[in-house]
Short mmCIF file of C-alpha atoms and ligand atoms in Angstrom, two decimals:
data_model
loop_
_atom_site.label_atom_id
_atom_site.label_comp_id
_atom_site.label_asym_id
_atom_site.label_seq_id
_atom_site.Cartn_x
_atom_site.Cartn_y
_atom_site.Cartn_z
CA UNK J 1306 0.03 0.20 -0.13
CA UNK J 1307 1.54 3.57 -0.82
CA UNK J 1308 0.72 6.75 1.24
CA UNK J 1309 -2.46 7.09 -1.21
CA UNK J 1310 -4.14 4.53 -0.77
CA UNK J 1311 -3.99 4.33 2.97
CA UNK J 1312 -6.25 4.80 4.81
CA UNK J 1313 -5.86 8.70 6.40
CA UNK J 1314 -6.12 8.06 9.88
CA UNK J 1315 -3.46 5.16 10.77
CA UNK J 1316 -4.32 4.18 14.58
CA UNK J 1317 -0.49 5.70 16.20
CA UNK J 1318 0.13 3.58 18.95
CA UNK J 1319 4.03 5.84 20.09
CA UNK J 1320 4.33 4.45 23.78
CA UNK J 1321 6.53 2.09 24.68
CA UNK J 1322 4.63 -0.74 26.49
CA UNK J 1323 1.73 -0.06 23.52
CA UNK J 1324 4.27 -1.16 20.99
CA UNK J 1325 5.72 -4.23 22.81
CA UNK J 1326 2.32 -5.63 22.86
CA UNK J 1327 1.46 -5.05 19.51
CA UNK J 1328 4.66 -6.09 17.97
CA UNK J 1329 3.77 -9.25 19.39
CA UNK J 1330 0.04 -9.55 18.94
CA UNK J 1331 -0.38 -12.17 16.69
CA UNK J 1332 -4.07 -10.63 14.89
CA UNK J 1333 -1.87 -7.82 13.26
CA UNK J 1334 0.17 -8.27 10.34
CA UNK J 1335 3.53 -6.78 8.34
CA UNK J 1336 1.65 -4.49 5.81
CA UNK J 1337 4.89 -1.24 6.04
CA UNK J 1338 6.06 -2.88 2.54
CA UNK J 1339 3.07 -3.58 0.28
CA UNK J 1340 4.38 -0.65 -1.63
CA UNK J 1341 7.83 -2.64 -1.99
CA UNK J 1342 6.50 -5.71 -3.70
CA UNK J 1343 9.29 -5.88 -6.51
CA UNK J 1344 11.76 -6.60 -4.07
CA UNK J 1345 9.71 -7.53 -1.20
CA UNK J 1346 6.53 -9.82 -2.52
CA UNK J 1347 6.63 -13.16 -0.71
CA UNK J 1348 9.61 -12.50 1.69
CA UNK J 1349 10.31 -13.17 5.12
CA UNK J 1350 9.27 -9.46 6.38
CA UNK J 1351 6.11 -10.55 4.76
CA UNK J 1352 4.58 -12.98 5.47
CA UNK J 1353 1.82 -13.96 8.06
CA UNK J 1354 1.21 -16.95 10.14
CA UNK J 1355 1.66 -20.82 9.96
CA UNK J 1356 4.29 -19.44 6.65
CA UNK J 1357 5.89 -17.48 8.28
CA UNK J 1358 6.87 -19.48 10.54
CA UNK J 1359 8.00 -22.18 8.44
CA UNK J 1360 10.08 -19.89 6.46
CA UNK J 1361 11.64 -18.34 9.81
CA UNK J 1362 12.27 -21.62 10.84
CA UNK J 1363 14.55 -22.64 8.00
CA UNK J 1364 16.37 -19.46 7.82
CA UNK J 1365 17.28 -18.94 11.66
CA UNK J 1366 19.06 -22.57 11.50
CA UNK J 1367 21.72 -20.11 10.35
CA UNK J 1368 21.56 -17.00 13.30
CA UNK J 1369 22.45 -18.93 15.49
CA UNK J 1370 25.11 -16.52 18.87
CA UNK J 1371 27.32 -19.71 18.23
CA UNK J 1372 27.73 -18.82 14.85
CA UNK J 1373 28.32 -14.93 15.11
CA UNK J 1374 30.64 -15.63 17.98
CA UNK J 1375 32.29 -17.23 15.15
CA UNK J 1376 32.05 -14.80 12.97
CA UNK J 1377 33.31 -11.82 15.23
CA UNK J 1378 36.38 -13.30 16.01
CA UNK J 1379 37.44 -15.26 12.46
CA UNK J 1380 35.10 -12.95 9.90
CA UNK J 1381 34.32 -9.62 10.40
CA UNK J 1382 38.52 -8.03 11.18
CA UNK J 1383 39.34 -9.02 8.08
CA UNK J 1384 36.15 -8.20 6.63
CA UNK J 1385 37.16 -5.16 8.28
CA UNK J 1386 40.55 -4.45 7.85
CA UNK J 1387 40.06 -4.84 4.03
CA UNK J 1388 37.41 -2.89 3.01
CA UNK J 1389 38.81 -0.21 4.87
CA UNK J 1390 42.31 -0.91 3.36
CA UNK J 1391 41.92 1.92 0.25
CA UNK J 1392 40.58 4.63 2.43
CA UNK J 1393 43.20 4.61 5.48
CA UNK J 1394 46.26 4.39 2.17
CA UNK J 1395 44.19 7.83 0.88
CA UNK J 1396 43.28 8.75 4.04
CA UNK J 1397 39.71 10.07 3.82
CA UNK J 1398 36.78 8.72 2.81
CA UNK J 1399 32.69 8.59 2.52
CA UNK J 1400 31.29 7.30 5.82
CA UNK J 1401 27.91 6.08 3.93
CA UNK J 1402 30.30 4.24 1.43
CA UNK J 1403 32.53 3.07 4.10
CA UNK J 1404 29.99 1.28 6.05
CA UNK J 1405 27.28 0.07 2.70
CA UNK J 1406 31.27 -1.23 1.35
CA UNK J 1407 31.89 -3.03 4.69
CA UNK J 1408 28.72 -5.04 5.44
CA UNK J 1409 27.82 -6.01 1.36
CA UNK J 1410 30.45 -8.45 2.51
CA UNK J 1411 29.02 -9.62 5.21
CA UNK J 1412 25.01 -9.63 4.31
CA UNK J 1413 26.03 -11.18 0.45
CA UNK J 1414 27.59 -13.93 2.73
CA UNK J 1415 24.89 -14.18 4.99
CA UNK J 1416 22.31 -13.91 2.01
CA UNK J 1417 24.17 -16.95 -0.25
CA UNK J 1418 26.57 -14.42 -2.08
CA UNK J 1419 29.78 -15.58 -3.55
CA UNK J 1420 32.10 -12.27 -2.62
CA UNK J 1421 32.51 -10.91 -5.80
CA UNK J 1422 35.37 -10.93 -8.33
CA UNK J 1423 37.03 -7.98 -7.83
CA UNK J 1424 36.06 -3.89 -6.60
CA UNK J 1425 34.28 -3.29 -9.83
CA UNK J 1426 32.06 -6.21 -9.25
CA UNK J 1427 32.13 -5.28 -5.42
CA UNK J 1428 30.85 -1.92 -7.39
CA UNK J 1429 28.02 -3.39 -9.03
CA UNK J 1430 26.77 -5.37 -6.22
CA UNK J 1431 26.73 -2.54 -3.97
CA UNK J 1432 24.73 -0.51 -6.17
CA UNK J 1433 22.47 -2.52 -6.35
CA UNK J 1434 21.67 -3.70 -2.72
CA UNK J 1435 21.11 0.29 -2.29
CA UNK J 1436 18.79 0.45 -5.29
CA UNK J 1437 16.99 -3.15 -3.45
CA UNK J 1438 16.57 -0.96 -0.05
CA UNK J 1439 15.21 1.68 -2.50
CA UNK J 1440 12.74 -0.30 -3.40
CA UNK J 1441 11.75 -2.28 -0.24
CA UNK J 1442 11.68 0.94 1.88
CA UNK J 1443 9.35 2.51 -1.71
CA UNK J 1444 6.78 3.88 1.75
CA UNK J 1445 9.44 6.75 2.48
CA UNK J 1446 10.34 7.44 -0.85
CA UNK J 1447 10.39 10.82 -2.41
CA UNK J 1448 10.91 9.20 -6.04
CA UNK J 1449 8.88 8.65 -8.63
CA UNK J 1450 6.86 5.20 -7.68
CA UNK J 1451 6.82 3.99 -11.35
CA UNK J 1452 10.53 4.98 -12.07
CA UNK J 1453 11.71 3.70 -8.83
CA UNK J 1454 9.93 0.52 -9.88
CA UNK J 1455 11.36 0.50 -13.31
CA UNK J 1456 15.06 0.52 -11.54
CA UNK J 1457 14.18 -2.25 -9.15
CA UNK J 1458 13.49 -4.36 -12.33
CA UNK J 1459 16.21 -3.54 -14.21
CA UNK J 1460 18.67 -4.15 -11.30
CA UNK J 1461 16.50 -7.46 -10.33
CA UNK J 1462 17.72 -8.79 -13.69
CA UNK J 1463 21.52 -7.68 -13.00
CA UNK J 1464 21.62 -8.95 -9.61
CA UNK J 1465 20.07 -12.71 -11.32
CA UNK J 1466 22.33 -12.56 -14.11
CA UNK J 1467 25.21 -11.98 -12.70
CA UNK J 1468 25.43 -12.99 -9.07
CA UNK J 1469 22.25 -14.64 -7.80
CA UNK J 1470 22.70 -17.48 -11.17
CA UNK J 1471 26.12 -18.68 -10.36
CA UNK J 1472 26.04 -18.77 -6.38
CA UNK J 1473 22.47 -21.08 -6.89
CA UNK J 1474 24.37 -23.47 -9.39
CA UNK J 1475 26.63 -23.95 -7.31
CA UNK J 1476 24.71 -24.40 -4.44
CA UNK J 1477 22.33 -26.65 -6.20
CA UNK J 1478 25.42 -29.28 -7.40
CA UNK J 1479 26.67 -29.25 -3.22
CA UNK J 1480 22.54 -30.00 -2.52
CA UNK J 1481 23.26 -33.23 -5.97
CA UNK J 1482 25.89 -34.10 -4.17
CA UNK J 1483 24.54 -34.51 0.04
CA UNK J 1484 21.44 -35.88 -2.16
CA UNK J 1485 24.16 -39.05 -3.16
CA UNK J 1486 26.93 -38.99 -1.02
CA UNK J 1487 29.86 -37.18 -2.18
CA UNK J 1488 29.36 -34.13 -0.49
CA UNK J 1489 29.21 -34.00 3.47
CA UNK J 1490 26.81 -32.16 5.43
CA UNK J 1491 28.75 -29.23 7.17
CA UNK J 1492 30.52 -28.38 3.46
CA UNK J 1493 27.00 -27.21 2.92
CA UNK J 1494 27.96 -23.23 2.81
CA UNK J 1495 25.88 -21.41 5.82
CA UNK J 1496 23.68 -18.96 3.77
CA UNK J 1497 20.06 -18.01 3.43
CA UNK J 1498 19.73 -19.32 -0.09
CA UNK J 1499 21.32 -22.73 0.61
CA UNK J 1500 19.05 -23.31 3.37
CA UNK J 1501 15.75 -21.98 1.31
CA UNK J 1502 17.35 -24.28 -1.24
CA UNK J 1503 17.08 -27.47 0.85
CA UNK J 1504 13.58 -26.46 1.91
CA UNK J 1505 11.91 -25.82 -1.23
CA UNK J 1506 9.62 -28.00 -1.40
CA UNK J 1507 8.29 -27.87 2.11
CA UNK J 1508 8.23 -24.04 2.03
CA UNK J 1509 6.60 -24.54 -1.94
CA UNK J 1510 8.92 -21.22 -2.96
CA UNK J 1511 8.66 -19.79 -6.31
CA UNK J 1512 11.97 -19.12 -8.64
CA UNK J 1513 11.36 -15.47 -8.13
CA UNK J 1514 10.26 -15.38 -4.47
CA UNK J 1515 13.79 -17.28 -4.13
CA UNK J 1516 15.42 -14.08 -6.14
CA UNK J 1517 13.67 -11.71 -3.80
CA UNK J 1518 14.08 -13.21 -0.40
CA UNK J 1519 18.10 -13.24 -1.20
CA UNK J 1520 17.73 -9.76 -2.45
CA UNK J 1521 15.91 -8.55 1.00
CA UNK J 1522 18.46 -9.61 2.78
CA UNK J 1523 21.18 -8.23 1.02
CA UNK J 1524 19.63 -4.62 1.76
CA UNK J 1525 18.10 -5.77 4.65
CA UNK J 1526 21.11 -6.08 6.66
CA UNK J 1527 23.44 -3.16 4.05
CA UNK J 1528 21.04 -0.28 4.81
CA UNK J 1529 20.31 -0.53 8.10
CA UNK J 1530 23.85 -0.96 9.38
CA UNK J 1531 25.57 1.19 6.94
CA UNK J 1532 23.12 3.64 8.47
CA UNK J 1533 23.55 2.93 12.35
CA UNK J 1534 27.64 3.04 11.32
CA UNK J 1535 27.51 6.89 10.04
CA UNK J 1536 25.02 7.42 12.91
CA UNK J 1537 26.89 6.83 15.63
CA UNK J 1538 29.91 7.91 14.84
CA UNK J 1539 27.87 11.70 14.60
CA UNK J 1540 27.43 10.58 17.56
CA UNK J 1541 30.50 10.22 18.92
CA UNK J 1542 31.99 13.36 16.94
CA UNK J 1543 29.28 15.13 18.88
CA UNK J 1544 30.19 14.28 21.97
CA UNK J 1545 33.66 13.80 22.12
CA UNK J 1546 34.75 17.46 22.83
CA UNK J 1547 34.09 16.53 26.23
CA UNK J 1548 37.97 14.75 27.16
CA UNK J 1549 35.79 13.11 29.79
CA UNK J 1550 34.14 10.79 26.95
CA UNK J 1551 37.04 10.80 24.52
CA UNK J 1552 38.72 8.84 27.48
CA UNK J 1553 36.32 6.53 27.45
CA UNK J 1554 36.56 5.49 23.57
CA UNK J 1555 39.25 3.46 24.17
CA UNK J 1556 36.78 1.13 25.59
CA UNK J 1557 35.26 -1.66 22.96
CA UNK J 1558 31.65 -2.09 25.65
CA UNK J 1559 31.91 1.83 25.99
CA UNK J 1560 31.97 2.09 22.11
CA UNK J 1561 29.23 -0.79 22.18
CA UNK J 1562 26.66 1.00 24.34
CA UNK J 1563 27.40 4.56 22.29
CA UNK J 1564 26.28 2.28 19.36
CA UNK J 1565 22.90 1.61 20.44
CA UNK J 1566 21.75 4.28 22.31
CA UNK J 1567 22.93 5.55 18.80
CA UNK J 1568 20.27 2.77 17.42
CA UNK J 1569 17.65 3.36 20.39
CA UNK J 1570 17.57 7.61 18.51
CA UNK J 1571 17.98 6.79 15.30
CA UNK J 1572 16.17 2.96 14.37
CA UNK J 1573 16.41 2.46 10.82
CA UNK J 1574 12.88 2.37 10.24
CA UNK J 1575 11.33 4.63 11.59
CA UNK J 1576 7.65 3.39 11.99
CA UNK J 1577 6.46 -0.01 11.40
CA UNK J 1578 2.72 -0.57 9.90
CA UNK J 1579 1.16 -3.62 10.84
CA UNK J 1580 -2.60 -4.21 9.22
CA UNK J 1581 -5.40 -5.79 11.99
CA UNK J 1582 -6.98 -9.17 11.04
CA UNK J 1583 -8.78 -9.31 13.52
CA UNK J 1584 -10.28 -6.70 16.60
CA UNK J 1585 -7.48 -6.28 19.25
CA UNK J 1586 -7.95 -4.80 22.53
CA UNK J 1587 -4.39 -3.35 24.03
CA UNK J 1588 -4.32 -4.16 27.67
CA UNK J 1589 -4.66 -0.31 29.03
CA UNK J 1590 -8.27 -1.00 26.84
CA UNK J 1591 -7.14 0.67 23.12
CA UNK J 1592 -9.33 -0.60 20.78
CA UNK J 1593 -8.06 -1.71 17.20
CA UNK J 1594 -10.99 -1.78 14.93
CA UNK J 1595 -10.40 -5.14 12.91
CA UNK J 1596 -9.40 -3.83 8.95
CA UNK J 1597 -7.40 -1.14 10.54
CA UNK J 1598 -3.90 0.23 9.86
CA UNK J 1599 -1.67 1.20 13.13
CA UNK J 1600 1.54 3.03 12.83
CA UNK J 1601 3.84 1.51 15.62
CA UNK J 1602 6.10 4.59 16.15
CA UNK J 1603 9.07 3.58 16.67
CA UNK J 1604 10.92 6.63 17.37
CA UNK J 1605 8.19 7.99 19.56
CA UNK J 1606 8.23 4.82 21.70
CA UNK J 1607 12.22 4.19 22.12
CA UNK J 1608 11.91 8.13 23.96
CA UNK J 1609 8.95 7.46 25.69
CA UNK J 1610 10.10 8.79 29.29
CA UNK J 1611 7.71 6.37 31.42
CA UNK J 1612 10.25 3.80 30.36
CA UNK J 1613 13.89 6.26 29.51
CA UNK J 1614 13.46 8.74 32.05
CA UNK J 1615 12.97 13.33 31.91
CA UNK J 1616 16.44 13.03 29.67
CA UNK J 1617 14.76 9.64 26.89
CA UNK J 1618 15.73 12.03 23.80
CA UNK J 1619 18.81 12.59 25.18
CA UNK J 1620 22.31 10.27 24.50
CA UNK J 1621 23.56 8.93 27.02
CA UNK J 1622 25.21 5.34 26.65
CA UNK J 1623 25.29 5.10 30.69
CA UNK J 1624 21.35 5.54 30.71
CA UNK J 1625 20.35 2.70 33.61
CA UNK J 1626 17.39 1.11 31.47
CA UNK J 1627 14.15 -1.37 33.89
CA UNK J 1628 14.40 -4.32 34.07
CA UNK J 1629 13.46 -6.33 30.85
CA UNK J 1630 14.15 -2.86 28.23
CA UNK J 1631 16.58 -3.50 25.85
CA UNK J 1632 19.61 -0.47 25.13
CA UNK J 1633 18.17 -0.09 21.91
CA UNK J 1634 15.06 0.14 22.35
CA UNK J 1635 12.23 -1.26 19.72
CA UNK J 1636 14.86 -0.55 16.79
CA UNK J 1637 15.15 -3.85 16.29
CA UNK J 1638 11.46 -4.85 16.30
CA UNK J 1639 10.17 -7.91 18.58
CA UNK J 1640 7.80 -10.82 17.85
CA UNK J 1641 7.92 -12.90 15.02
CA UNK J 1642 9.56 -10.49 13.29
CA UNK J 1643 12.08 -9.74 15.90
CA UNK J 1644 15.25 -9.60 13.54
CA UNK J 1645 16.94 -12.27 12.79
CA UNK J 1646 20.56 -9.67 11.91
CA UNK J 1647 20.23 -8.78 15.32
CA UNK J 1648 22.92 -10.19 17.48
CA UNK J 1649 24.98 -9.84 14.21
CA UNK J 1650 24.79 -6.23 14.28
CA UNK J 1651 24.40 -5.46 17.91
CA UNK J 1652 26.18 -7.71 19.91
CA UNK J 1653 25.19 -9.62 23.12
CA UNK J 1654 25.98 -7.25 26.28
CA UNK J 1655 26.73 -9.31 28.50
CA UNK J 1656 24.98 -10.33 31.90
CA UNK J 1657 21.83 -9.58 29.69
CA UNK J 1658 22.05 -13.28 28.88
CA UNK J 1659 20.57 -15.54 31.01
CA UNK J 1660 23.80 -18.03 30.64
CA UNK J 1661 25.60 -15.53 31.15
CA UNK J 1662 27.56 -14.71 27.70
CA UNK J 1663 30.45 -13.63 27.09
CA UNK J 1664 30.79 -10.06 25.06
CA UNK J 1665 29.57 -10.06 21.32
CA UNK J 1666 30.01 -6.86 20.66
CA UNK J 1667 28.48 -6.64 16.99
CA UNK J 1668 29.64 -6.05 13.78
CA UNK J 1669 28.65 -1.86 14.07
CA UNK J 1670 30.84 -1.75 16.88
CA UNK J 1671 33.81 -3.04 15.21
CA UNK J 1672 33.50 -1.10 12.35
CA UNK J 1673 33.41 2.06 14.99
CA UNK J 1674 36.37 0.89 16.84
CA UNK J 1675 38.39 0.25 13.55
CA UNK J 1676 37.82 3.36 12.56
CA UNK J 1677 39.50 5.24 16.22
CA UNK J 1678 41.92 3.24 16.19
CA UNK J 1679 42.72 4.89 12.27
CA UNK J 1680 42.50 8.25 13.56
CA UNK J 1681 38.95 9.46 12.29
CA UNK J 1682 38.12 12.57 12.43
CA UNK J 1683 34.65 14.55 10.42
CA UNK J 1684 36.33 16.22 6.89
CA UNK J 1685 37.20 20.08 7.94
CA UNK J 1686 36.86 21.22 4.48
CA UNK J 1687 33.11 18.52 3.82
CA UNK J 1688 30.37 18.56 5.88
CA UNK J 1689 27.90 15.77 5.84
CA UNK J 1690 25.01 15.88 3.57
CA UNK J 1691 21.81 14.74 4.21
CA UNK J 1692 19.75 11.52 1.90
CA UNK J 1693 16.86 14.10 0.16
CA UNK J 1694 15.78 11.11 -2.21
CA UNK J 1695 13.99 9.41 1.33
CA UNK J 1696 12.00 10.80 4.25
CA UNK J 1697 14.11 8.96 6.51
CA UNK J 1698 16.34 10.96 8.14
CA UNK J 1699 19.66 9.70 7.13
CA UNK J 1700 22.79 11.12 5.79
CA UNK J 1701 23.62 11.29 2.10
CA UNK J 1702 27.39 11.73 2.50
CA UNK J 1703 29.45 11.80 5.75
CA UNK J 1704 33.20 13.13 4.88
CA UNK J 1705 35.97 12.14 7.51
CA UNK J 1706 40.21 12.17 7.30
CA UNK J 1707 42.16 9.98 8.98
CA UNK J 1708 45.28 11.84 11.31
CA UNK J 1709 47.20 9.69 12.84
CA UNK J 1710 47.56 11.83 15.71
CA UNK J 1711 43.52 10.91 16.71
CA UNK J 1712 44.43 6.94 17.38
CA UNK J 1713 42.40 5.86 19.91
CA UNK J 1714 44.37 2.37 20.58
CA UNK J 1715 41.53 -0.16 21.90
CA UNK J 1716 42.46 -3.01 24.01
CA UNK J 1717 43.26 -6.61 22.36
CA UNK J 1718 40.49 -8.85 21.96
CA UNK J 1719 41.67 -11.89 22.18
CA UNK J 1720 41.12 -14.04 18.39
C1 LIG K 2711 21.20 -1.67 12.26
C2 LIG K 2711 21.29 -3.12 11.99
C3 LIG K 2711 19.63 -3.91 11.29
C4 LIG K 2711 18.28 -2.90 12.04
C5 LIG K 2711 18.12 -1.80 12.91
C6 LIG K 2711 17.52 -3.86 12.30
C7 LIG K 2711 15.98 -3.39 12.20
C8 LIG K 2711 15.49 -4.16 11.90
C9 LIG K 2711 13.67 -4.04 12.01
C10 LIG K 2711 12.75 -3.47 13.75
C11 LIG K 2711 13.02 -5.36 11.68
C12 LIG K 2711 11.33 -6.03 12.29
C13 LIG K 2711 10.20 -4.81 11.25
C14 LIG K 2711 9.32 -5.11 11.30
O1 LIG K 2711 8.63 -5.73 12.49
O2 LIG K 2711 8.18 -4.66 10.90
C15 LIG K 2711 14.06 -6.16 11.51
C16 LIG K 2711 13.54 -7.62 10.59
C17 LIG K 2711 14.41 -8.23 9.89
N1 LIG K 2711 15.78 -7.74 10.23
FE1 LIG K 2711 16.50 -6.95 10.22
N2 LIG K 2711 17.96 -5.24 11.44
C18 LIG K 2711 18.84 -4.90 11.59
C19 LIG K 2711 20.01 -5.64 10.13
C20 LIG K 2711 19.93 -6.41 9.85
C21 LIG K 2711 20.73 -7.29 9.52
C22 LIG K 2711 22.55 -7.48 10.12
C23 LIG K 2711 20.11 -8.74 8.92
C24 LIG K 2711 20.85 -9.56 8.44
C25 LIG K 2711 21.71 -10.48 7.59
C26 LIG K 2711 18.95 -8.37 9.31
C27 LIG K 2711 17.55 -9.72 8.88
C28 LIG K 2711 15.76 -9.13 9.16
C29 LIG K 2711 15.84 -10.26 8.91
C30 LIG K 2711 16.04 -11.33 7.34
C31 LIG K 2711 14.50 -9.85 9.05
C32 LIG K 2711 12.62 -10.49 8.89
C33 LIG K 2711 12.53 -10.91 10.32
C34 LIG K 2711 11.32 -11.35 10.41
O3 LIG K 2711 10.01 -11.21 9.39
O4 LIG K 2711 10.96 -12.83 10.71
N3 LIG K 2711 18.71 -6.85 9.68
N4 LIG K 2711 15.04 -5.96 11.43
#
């Protein structure tokens, strides 16, 4: 549904508790991505009920905490190092581009696209992920919808030919090898494409749906992560004139708290939309009539003073939270559609899990820490610019320079 056909007055929920309850309501169905059909139709986030449960179960197996810790120790540091190398050599870069490129390598791995062969291929894949992202968030686009739809269609065809088809052939060959005993289970790639191909009969997915699922993952991971990365650096740059704040940036756990506090204040998706499938009454007595559209205002709920205190809108990485409230508020959603990549990006805060896990910093914290270690500074000659192609408040460019004299040393993390 686009803005033109949406009912003029959706029911808006903007209190923390109401949004939490609504996210967990089985009779509220995803409705934000109806306008993004070219990228999103039939992808996990658009499904409901049993169909969603079956698909999520098949894909969830990839997203175990042990896998994330392994990735964080063995995969993420090398990816950051190689993605940052050219920028460090030049002594300057654009954070928006750097963030997209770095996370693209990781989300491509999760989605099931083999690493691009060279820089030019990586550029093409990054551009395609960007087009998919604009298509998926069409509801917030300020561009001509028809032109956007044509861009997405062209990008899908290019993506299929250059990236998806070879990745798919390789996985289908391996699955055939698994069936005839020439390939071991443990040698199968651990990615979404393999998971959906392997469970295709049970999931009943068409080729176009398989393509959209992989494209959806590619953009879902990249865009939100790249925006969080840039917003986090912006918050840090805004605070670090305070020497007490700057001194604490040597501690990765503090950097992680800055990233998660940024995420609370800058949710990638400022709202979620749901269609009411059967009359619902919230605990506070609020009625959500069947057929109505509900807007969950994540940004407002994340700054609800009843939960985050009178200074809820302020950036405070040391904020003390009530029991059961995550530092990022509702920015990773909740309930059946809760973000599957949450721990990959946000990590796990020590002591927050029942089993007393160690800290997992999350990709964004490691990306920010690596910038600080390289002596990052805002470019004094070129201020950041806003992205005007979307009503979502993101940066289009964020030029920075590297100053060896400004390097922040972090404690060593065991590998
Ligand atoms: C800062 C980074 C990220 C943010 C803020 C974010 C946010 C969200 C939110 C709010 C939702 C729920 C939307 C709703 O309920 O309508 C969601 C769902 C999802 N996210 Fe993320 N996300 C991030 C990174 C990632 C990454 C890295 C991946 C994958 C590699 C990912 C994959 C998904 C998927 C597959 C879903 C749909 C889950 C379902 O419908 O069952 N996300 N994300």
